[in-house]
């Protein structure tokens, strides 16, 4: 399986697992505060695409000692490329659970291509497939950018 197909499948799996939240994502949405002082949540700007700023949240359990570098879990929210947010409250306990086990959790933004296409009047019954192909392509590009940011700052 080539890299594009693998990343597209991962993005789709993340969308399916997180359930499609209809909550709109604010462009500069801050990280949801952790209720436990052990957890450090920090937001980073990792890309700007066509004027849209894309952020990632890094969640770690500062009290958890690890040898070497922490393994990383990258989360991409679901929402059919129309809604959702990296900092959905529903996911915070899962993120903290992973952090308690030594993981660095990274929750990323990505462009909501279907939402944008509908807002611009580009989404029609005649071009549904190309619009979703573009949404997947943009989502994969944004995942690549977030991953590259993490590697540059590891």
N, CA and C of each residue as an Amber inpcrd file, in Angstrom:
protein
   462
   0.8670000  -1.1760000   0.0000000   0.0000000   0.0000000   0.0000000
   0.9050000   1.2270000   0.0000000   0.6640000   2.1520000  -0.9590000
   1.5340000   3.3250000  -1.0020000   1.2120000   4.2690000   0.1480000
   2.0800000   5.2520000   0.3450000   1.9530000   6.1560000   1.4980000
   0.6530000   6.9470000   1.4690000   0.2350000   7.4160000   0.2800000
  -1.0000000   8.1920000   0.1970000  -2.1890000   7.3610000   0.6450000
  -2.2750000   6.1290000   0.1630000  -3.3970000   5.2730000   0.5390000
  -3.3660000   4.9520000   2.0290000  -2.1720000   4.7160000   2.5870000
  -2.0560000   4.3950000   4.0060000  -2.4830000   5.5910000   4.8580000
  -2.0270000   6.7940000   4.4900000  -2.4100000   7.9770000   5.2540000
  -3.8910000   8.2790000   5.1060000  -4.4290000   8.0980000   3.8920000
  -5.8640000   8.3190000   3.6870000  -6.6710000   7.3360000   4.5240000
  -6.2360000   6.0780000   4.5640000  -6.9360000   5.0790000   5.3780000
  -6.8520000   5.4330000   6.8520000  -5.6960000   5.9170000   7.3080000
  -5.5450000   6.3230000   8.7110000  -6.4390000   7.4930000   9.0430000
  -6.5180000   8.4500000   8.1290000  -7.3780000   9.6170000   8.3390000
  -8.8350000   9.1920000   8.4270000  -9.2390000   8.2940000   7.5290000
 -10.6170000   7.8000000   7.5570000 -10.8980000   7.0190000   8.8280000
  -9.9380000   6.2130000   9.2740000 -10.1130000   5.4450000  10.5050000
 -10.2670000   6.3860000  11.6930000  -9.4440000   7.4060000  11.7630000
  -9.5600000   8.3840000  12.8410000 -10.9120000   9.0650000  12.8310000
 -11.4140000   9.3800000  11.6390000 -12.7290000  10.0110000  11.5300000
 -13.8150000   9.0620000  12.0070000 -13.7010000   7.8010000  11.6570000
 -14.7210000   6.8280000  12.0560000 -14.6990000   6.5740000  13.5530000
 -13.5150000   6.4950000  14.1250000 -13.3980000   6.1870000  15.5440000
 -13.8400000   7.3250000  16.4450000 -13.6790000   8.5520000  15.9790000
 -14.0080000   9.6700000  16.8570000 -15.4620000  10.0840000  16.7600000
 -16.1910000   9.5530000  15.8440000 -17.5910000   9.9510000  15.6870000
 -17.6450000  11.3420000  15.1250000 -18.5730000  11.6340000  14.2870000
 -18.6330000  12.9100000  13.6020000 -19.2790000  13.9880000  14.4310000
 -18.4940000  14.7920000  15.0830000 -19.0270000  15.9140000  15.8440000
 -19.4050000  17.0240000  14.8920000 -20.5120000  17.6590000  15.1340000
 -20.9450000  18.7670000  14.2960000 -20.4420000  20.0990000  14.8260000
 -19.6800000  20.0700000  15.9030000 -19.1840000  21.3170000  16.4930000
 -18.2460000  22.0150000  15.5250000 -18.4440000  23.2740000  15.3320000
 -17.5770000  24.0390000  14.4420000 -16.2460000  24.2770000  15.1320000
 -15.1830000  24.2940000  14.3460000 -13.8440000  24.4930000  14.8840000
 -13.4440000  25.9430000  14.6700000 -13.1110000  26.6160000  15.7300000
 -12.6290000  27.9890000  15.6260000 -11.2190000  27.9670000  15.0730000
 -10.8800000  28.9630000  14.2620000  -9.5740000  28.9900000  13.6150000
  -8.4300000  28.9540000  14.6140000  -8.5610000  29.6150000  15.7280000
  -7.4840000  29.6700000  16.7140000  -7.9300000  29.0530000  18.0320000
  -8.7030000  27.9800000  17.9390000  -9.2460000  27.3530000  19.1540000
  -8.1240000  26.9650000  20.0980000  -8.1860000  27.4120000  21.3520000
  -7.1650000  27.0300000  22.3200000  -7.3420000  25.5770000  22.7460000
  -6.3130000  25.0270000  23.2830000  -6.3760000  23.6650000  23.7980000
  -7.3250000  23.6190000  24.9800000  -8.0630000  22.5150000  25.0920000
  -8.9410000  22.3360000  26.2550000  -8.0660000  22.1030000  27.4800000
  -8.3190000  22.7900000  28.5630000  -7.4650000  22.6250000  29.7470000
  -7.6470000  21.2430000  30.3730000  -6.5590000  20.6470000  30.7740000
  -6.6250000  19.3620000  31.4720000  -7.0390000  19.6250000  32.9150000
  -7.8470000  18.7370000  33.4740000  -8.3260000  18.9470000  34.8390000
  -7.3150000  18.4880000  35.8790000  -6.2670000  17.8280000  35.4660000
  -5.2570000  17.2930000  36.3670000  -3.9350000  18.0060000  36.0770000
  -3.3070000  18.5470000  37.1040000  -2.0760000  19.3210000  36.9430000
  -0.9240000  18.4930000  36.3840000  -1.0260000  17.1700000  36.4150000
   0.0510000  16.3360000  35.8610000   0.1600000  16.5060000  34.3520000
  -0.9420000  16.8740000  33.7190000  -0.9900000  16.9140000  32.2630000
  -0.6650000  18.3040000  31.7400000   0.2520000  18.3230000  30.7990000
   0.6270000  19.5740000  30.1480000   0.0580000  19.5380000  28.7300000
  -0.7800000  20.5210000  28.4100000  -1.3280000  20.6550000  27.0620000
  -0.8400000  21.9650000  26.4940000  -0.2030000  21.8790000  25.3380000
   0.3600000  23.0680000  24.7120000  -0.0120000  23.0550000  23.2340000
  -0.4090000  24.2130000  22.7010000  -0.7960000  24.3380000  21.2960000
   0.3320000  24.9660000  20.4860000   0.4840000  24.4850000  19.2490000
   1.5040000  24.9840000  18.3370000   0.8780000  25.2100000  16.9630000
   1.2350000  26.3090000  16.3180000   0.8580000  26.5450000  14.9310000
   1.7980000  25.7140000  14.0640000   1.2570000  24.7850000  13.2620000
   2.1430000  23.9640000  12.4320000   2.0720000  24.3090000  10.9570000
   1.0410000  25.0210000  10.5130000   0.9390000  25.3940000   9.1000000
  -0.1200000  26.4750000   8.9370000  -0.0050000  27.1960000   7.8370000
  -1.0540000  28.1200000   7.4090000  -1.3260000  27.8120000   5.9500000
  -2.5860000  27.5170000   5.6370000  -2.9790000  27.1590000   4.2630000
  -4.0790000  28.1020000   3.8090000  -3.8080000  28.8730000   2.7670000
  -4.7780000  29.8260000   2.2210000  -5.3460000  30.7160000   3.3280000
  -4.4810000  31.1550000   4.2240000  -4.8920000  32.0340000   5.3040000
  -5.4630000  31.3370000   6.5300000  -5.6830000  30.0350000   6.4520000
  -6.2200000  29.2900000   7.5970000  -5.0670000  28.7380000   8.4250000
  -5.0660000  29.0910000   9.7080000  -4.0270000  28.6130000  10.6060000
  -4.4080000  27.2370000  11.1300000  -3.4500000  26.3070000  11.0830000
  -3.6480000  24.9420000  11.5600000  -2.7760000  24.7160000  12.7860000
  -3.4130000  24.2570000  13.8430000  -2.7350000  24.0390000  15.1180000
  -2.7060000  22.5620000  15.4750000  -1.7790000  22.2420000  16.3620000
  -1.7780000  20.9310000  16.9900000  -1.6440000  21.1380000  18.4850000
  -2.2410000  20.2300000  19.2380000  -2.1140000  20.2350000  20.6960000
  -1.2300000  19.0670000  21.0900000  -0.2650000  19.3450000  21.9690000
   0.6040000  18.2900000  22.5120000   0.2040000  18.0690000  23.9660000
  -0.1260000  16.8240000  24.2980000  -0.5350000  16.4790000  25.6610000
   0.4470000  15.4480000  26.2020000   1.0470000  15.7580000  27.3540000
   1.9460000  14.8160000  28.0170000   1.6390000  14.7950000  29.5100000
   1.9590000  13.6760000  30.1350000   1.8690000  13.5460000  31.5880000
   3.2630000  13.8260000  32.1170000   3.4400000  15.0310000  32.6770000
   4.7530000  15.4370000  33.1610000   5.2790000  14.5930000  34.3050000
   4.3930000  13.8680000  34.9990000   4.8400000  13.0430000  36.1210000
   5.2990000  11.6640000  35.6620000   5.0800000  11.3440000  34.4030000
   5.4290000  10.0200000  33.8870000   6.8440000  10.0410000  33.3160000
   7.7360000   9.2800000  33.9550000   9.1160000   9.1650000  33.4810000
   9.1730000   8.1520000  32.3410000   9.9270000   8.4720000  31.2970000
  10.1360000   7.5380000  30.1930000  11.6170000   7.5200000  29.8530000
  12.0750000   6.3810000  29.3630000  13.4560000   6.2840000  28.8940000
  13.4800000   6.6930000  27.4410000  14.3620000   7.6150000  27.0960000
  14.4450000   8.0710000  25.7150000  13.2690000   8.9640000  25.3640000
  12.9050000   8.9350000  24.0860000  11.7930000   9.7680000  23.6250000
  10.4720000   9.0430000  23.8310000   9.4350000   9.8200000  24.0280000
   8.0970000   9.2530000  24.2090000   7.5480000   8.7670000  22.8650000
   6.8200000   7.6640000  22.8770000   6.1040000   7.3010000  21.6490000
   5.0030000   8.3450000  21.4140000   4.6450000   8.5550000  20.1620000
   3.6800000   9.5950000  19.8050000   2.4230000   8.9660000  19.2210000
   1.2850000   9.4610000  19.6840000  -0.0160000   9.0770000  19.1510000
  -0.5950000  10.3270000  18.4920000  -0.8200000  10.2850000  17.1720000
  -1.3840000  11.4270000  16.4510000  -2.8670000  11.1760000  16.2350000
  -3.6850000  12.1330000  16.6740000  -5.1360000  12.0350000  16.5760000
  -5.6590000  13.0430000  15.5600000  -6.4760000  12.5360000  14.6450000
  -7.1510000  13.3680000  13.6600000  -8.6460000  13.1920000  13.8770000
  -9.3330000  14.2410000  14.2620000 -10.7560000  14.1570000  14.6200000
 -11.6230000  13.7820000  13.4210000 -12.8200000  13.3170000  13.7050000
 -13.7960000  12.9910000  12.6690000 -14.8260000  14.0820000  12.5250000
 -15.5360000  14.0420000  11.4160000 -16.5820000  15.0250000  11.1750000
 -16.9080000  15.1850000   9.7040000 -16.4830000  14.2190000   8.8980000
 -16.8280000  14.2490000   7.4730000 -16.2650000  15.4400000   6.7380000
 -15.1830000  16.0130000   7.1840000 -14.5270000  17.1820000   6.6020000
 -15.4370000  18.4090000   6.6290000 -16.4440000  18.3730000   7.5480000
 -17.3650000  19.5100000   7.6940000 -17.3620000  20.0910000   9.1040000
 -16.9390000  19.3440000  10.0950000 -16.9730000  19.8230000  11.4690000
 -16.0550000  18.9930000  12.3360000 -16.0360000  19.3250000  13.5970000
 -15.1720000  18.6300000  14.5480000 -14.0560000  19.5450000  15.0130000
 -13.3190000  19.0880000  15.9940000 -12.2290000  19.8990000  16.5440000
 -11.1910000  19.0020000  17.1950000  -9.9560000  19.4330000  17.1390000
  -8.8580000  18.6520000  17.7280000  -8.9810000  18.5700000  19.2400000
  -9.6830000  19.5440000  19.8380000  -9.7580000  19.6270000  21.2930000
 -11.1590000  19.2930000  21.8110000 -11.8260000  18.3580000  21.1630000
 -13.1620000  17.9610000  21.5960000 -13.1180000  17.4260000  23.0290000
 -13.9900000  17.9170000  23.8930000 -13.9910000  17.4690000  25.2960000
 -14.1670000  15.9570000  25.4450000 -14.9170000  15.3430000  24.5620000
 -15.1670000  13.9070000  24.6250000 -13.8750000  13.0870000  24.5740000
 -12.8580000  13.5930000  23.8920000 -11.6230000  12.8330000  23.7000000
 -10.5850000  13.0630000  24.7960000 -10.7750000  14.0660000  25.6430000
  -9.7410000  14.4460000  26.6110000  -9.3740000  13.3230000  27.5810000
 -10.3490000  12.5630000  28.0530000 -10.0100000  11.4830000  28.9910000
  -9.2030000  10.3940000  28.2830000  -9.4860000  10.1390000  27.0170000
  -8.7040000   9.1690000  26.2480000  -7.2720000   9.6720000  26.0720000
  -7.1300000  10.9510000  25.7470000  -5.7900000  11.5280000  25.5970000
  -5.0070000  11.4140000  26.9020000  -5.6500000  11.7210000  28.0290000
  -4.9670000  11.6380000  29.3270000  -4.6000000  10.1900000  29.6560000
  -5.4640000   9.2510000  29.2900000  -5.1700000   7.8310000  29.5180000
  -3.8850000   7.4380000  28.7740000  -3.7830000   7.8360000  27.5120000
  -2.5730000   7.5270000  26.7430000  -1.3510000   8.2190000  27.3490000
  -1.5150000   9.4790000  27.7530000  -0.4000000  10.2230000  28.3520000
   0.0600000   9.5710000  29.6530000  -0.8850000   9.0560000  30.4430000
  -0.5300000   8.3570000  31.6910000   0.3540000   7.1450000  31.4270000
   0.2400000   6.5730000  30.2340000   1.0330000   5.4000000  29.8680000
   2.3000000   5.7770000  29.0980000   2.6780000   7.0580000  29.1670000
   3.9590000   7.4820000  28.6110000   3.9110000   8.0280000  27.1980000
   2.7470000   8.0690000  26.5780000   2.6490000   8.5880000  25.2180000
   2.6140000  10.1060000  25.2100000   3.1280000  10.6780000  24.1420000
   2.8770000  12.0750000  23.8120000   1.7000000  12.0270000  22.8400000
   0.6190000  12.6670000  23.2070000  -0.5590000  12.6990000  22.3480000
  -0.5320000  14.0080000  21.5770000  -0.7480000  13.9110000  20.2660000
  -0.7870000  15.0910000  19.4130000  -2.1100000  15.0680000  18.6650000
  -2.9420000  16.0610000  18.9330000  -4.2310000  16.1970000  18.2580000
  -4.1020000  17.3430000  17.2620000  -4.4530000  17.0750000  15.9970000
  -4.1800000  18.0530000  14.9380000  -5.4560000  18.6390000  14.3310000
  -5.3090000  19.8580000  13.8160000  -6.3100000  20.4570000  12.9380000
  -6.0630000  19.9550000  11.5280000  -7.0790000  20.0370000  10.7090000
  -6.9260000  19.8870000   9.2700000  -8.0200000  20.7050000   8.6090000
  -7.8080000  21.0200000   7.3340000  -8.7740000  21.8560000   6.6190000
 -10.0890000  21.1040000   6.4150000 -11.1720000  21.7850000   6.6680000
 -12.5060000  21.2060000   6.4980000 -12.9680000  21.4960000   5.0690000
 -12.4650000  20.6990000   4.1380000 -12.6500000  20.9740000   2.7150000
 -14.1050000  20.9290000   2.2670000 -14.8990000  20.0160000   2.7910000
 -16.3030000  19.9310000   2.3830000 -17.0680000  21.1440000   2.9080000
 -16.8120000  21.5060000   4.1470000 -17.4460000  22.7070000   4.7170000
 -17.0980000  23.9290000   3.8770000 -15.8210000  24.0730000   3.5240000
 -15.3800000  25.2030000   2.7140000 -16.0200000  25.1800000   1.3310000
 -16.0720000  24.0000000   0.7080000 -16.6620000  23.8770000  -0.6330000
 -18.1430000  24.2490000  -0.6200000 -18.8570000  23.8030000   0.4010000
 -20.2790000  24.1430000   0.5130000 -20.4690000  25.6410000   0.7390000
 -19.6260000  26.2290000   1.5780000 -19.7280000  27.6600000   1.8520000
 -19.4590000  28.4980000   0.6060000 -18.5870000  28.0100000  -0.2780000
 -18.2440000  28.7330000  -1.5090000 -19.1540000  28.3700000  -2.6800000
 -20.1050000  27.4430000  -2.4560000 -20.9900000  27.0110000  -3.5300000
 -20.3290000  26.0930000  -4.5360000 -19.2020000  25.5030000  -4.1800000
 -18.4710000  24.6000000  -5.0830000 -18.9950000  23.1680000  -5.0360000
 -19.7000000  22.8180000  -3.9940000 -20.1430000  21.4380000  -3.7750000
 -21.5000000  21.2370000  -4.4450000 -21.5310000  20.3850000  -5.4660000
 -22.7760000  20.1060000  -6.1900000 -22.9400000  18.6020000  -6.3490000
 -24.1400000  18.1380000  -6.6720000 -24.3300000  16.6990000  -6.9010000
 -23.4430000  16.1570000  -8.0180000 -23.0800000  17.0000000  -8.9540000
 -22.2630000  16.5540000 -10.0880000 -20.7960000  16.3550000  -9.7170000
 -20.3280000  16.9750000  -8.6170000 -18.9000000  16.8660000  -8.2950000
 -18.6370000  16.3320000  -6.8920000 -19.5460000  15.5210000  -6.3730000
 -19.3700000  14.9790000  -5.0220000 -18.0580000  14.2040000  -4.8930000
 -17.7940000  13.3150000  -5.8370000 -16.5870000  12.4810000  -5.7440000
 -15.3210000  13.3350000  -5.7970000 -15.1720000  14.2480000  -6.7650000
 -13.9570000  15.0750000  -6.7570000 -13.8120000  15.9290000  -5.4950000
 -14.9170000  16.3980000  -4.9330000 -14.8370000  17.1950000  -3.7140000
 -14.3310000  16.3580000  -2.5360000 -14.7990000  15.1150000  -2.4240000
 -14.3120000  14.2560000  -1.3400000 -12.8720000  13.8120000  -1.5940000
 -12.5170000  13.6140000  -2.8580000 -11.1150000  13.2940000  -3.1490000
 -10.2190000  14.4510000  -2.7400000 -10.6490000  15.6780000  -3.0060000
  -9.8760000  16.8530000  -2.5970000  -9.8100000  16.9350000  -1.0750000
 -10.9220000  16.6550000  -0.4120000 -10.9420000  16.7000000   1.0540000
  -9.9330000  15.7130000   1.6310000  -9.8940000  14.5040000   1.0880000
  -8.9280000  13.5020000   1.5570000  -7.5070000  13.9730000   1.2770000
  -7.2780000  14.4830000   0.0680000  -5.9330000  14.9520000  -0.2990000
  -5.4740000  16.0730000   0.6430000  -6.3580000  17.0310000   0.9260000
  -5.9940000  18.1210000   1.8330000  -5.7570000  17.6000000   3.2460000
  -6.5920000  16.6770000   3.6970000  -6.4120000  16.1030000   5.0250000
  -5.0760000  15.4010000   5.1560000  -4.6970000  14.6550000   4.1100000
  -3.4080000  13.9580000   4.1180000  -2.2610000  14.9660000   4.0980000
  -2.3890000  16.0180000   3.2870000  -1.3500000  17.0570000   3.2630000
  -1.1800000  17.6840000   4.6420000  -2.3000000  17.9510000   5.3020000
  -2.2300000  18.5690000   6.6290000  -1.6260000  17.6120000   7.6520000
  -1.9420000  16.3320000   7.5390000  -1.3290000  15.3250000   8.4110000
   0.1730000  15.2540000   8.1600000   0.5940000  15.2860000   6.8950000
   2.0220000  15.3090000   6.5630000   2.6990000  16.5370000   7.1750000
   2.0490000  17.7040000   7.0490000   2.6400000  18.9240000   7.6000000
   2.7780000  18.8490000   9.1200000   1.7670000  18.3170000   9.7880000
   1.8290000  18.1790000  11.2430000   2.9450000  17.2050000  11.6390000
   3.0660000  16.1130000  10.8970000   4.1120000  15.1300000  11.1780000
   5.4930000  15.7320000  10.9390000   5.6510000  16.4790000   9.8580000
   6.9340000  17.1310000   9.5670000   7.2890000  18.1300000  10.6790000
   6.2900000  18.8710000  11.1630000   6.5130000  19.8050000  12.2670000
   7.0150000  19.0510000  13.4970000   6.3720000  17.9270000  13.8010000
   6.7920000  17.1360000  14.9730000   8.2250000  16.6320000  14.8040000
   8.5620000  16.1670000  13.6340000   9.9090000  15.6500000  13.3990000
  10.9550000  16.7590000  13.4970000  10.6120000  17.9570000  12.9970000
  11.5510000  19.0930000  13.0790000  11.7700000  19.5240000  14.5230000
  10.7700000  19.3380000  15.3710000  10.8520000  19.8140000  16.7530000
  10.9530000  18.6790000  17.7830000  11.3380000  17.5110000  17.3150000
  11.4350000  16.3470000  18.2220000  12.5900000  16.5170000  19.1850000
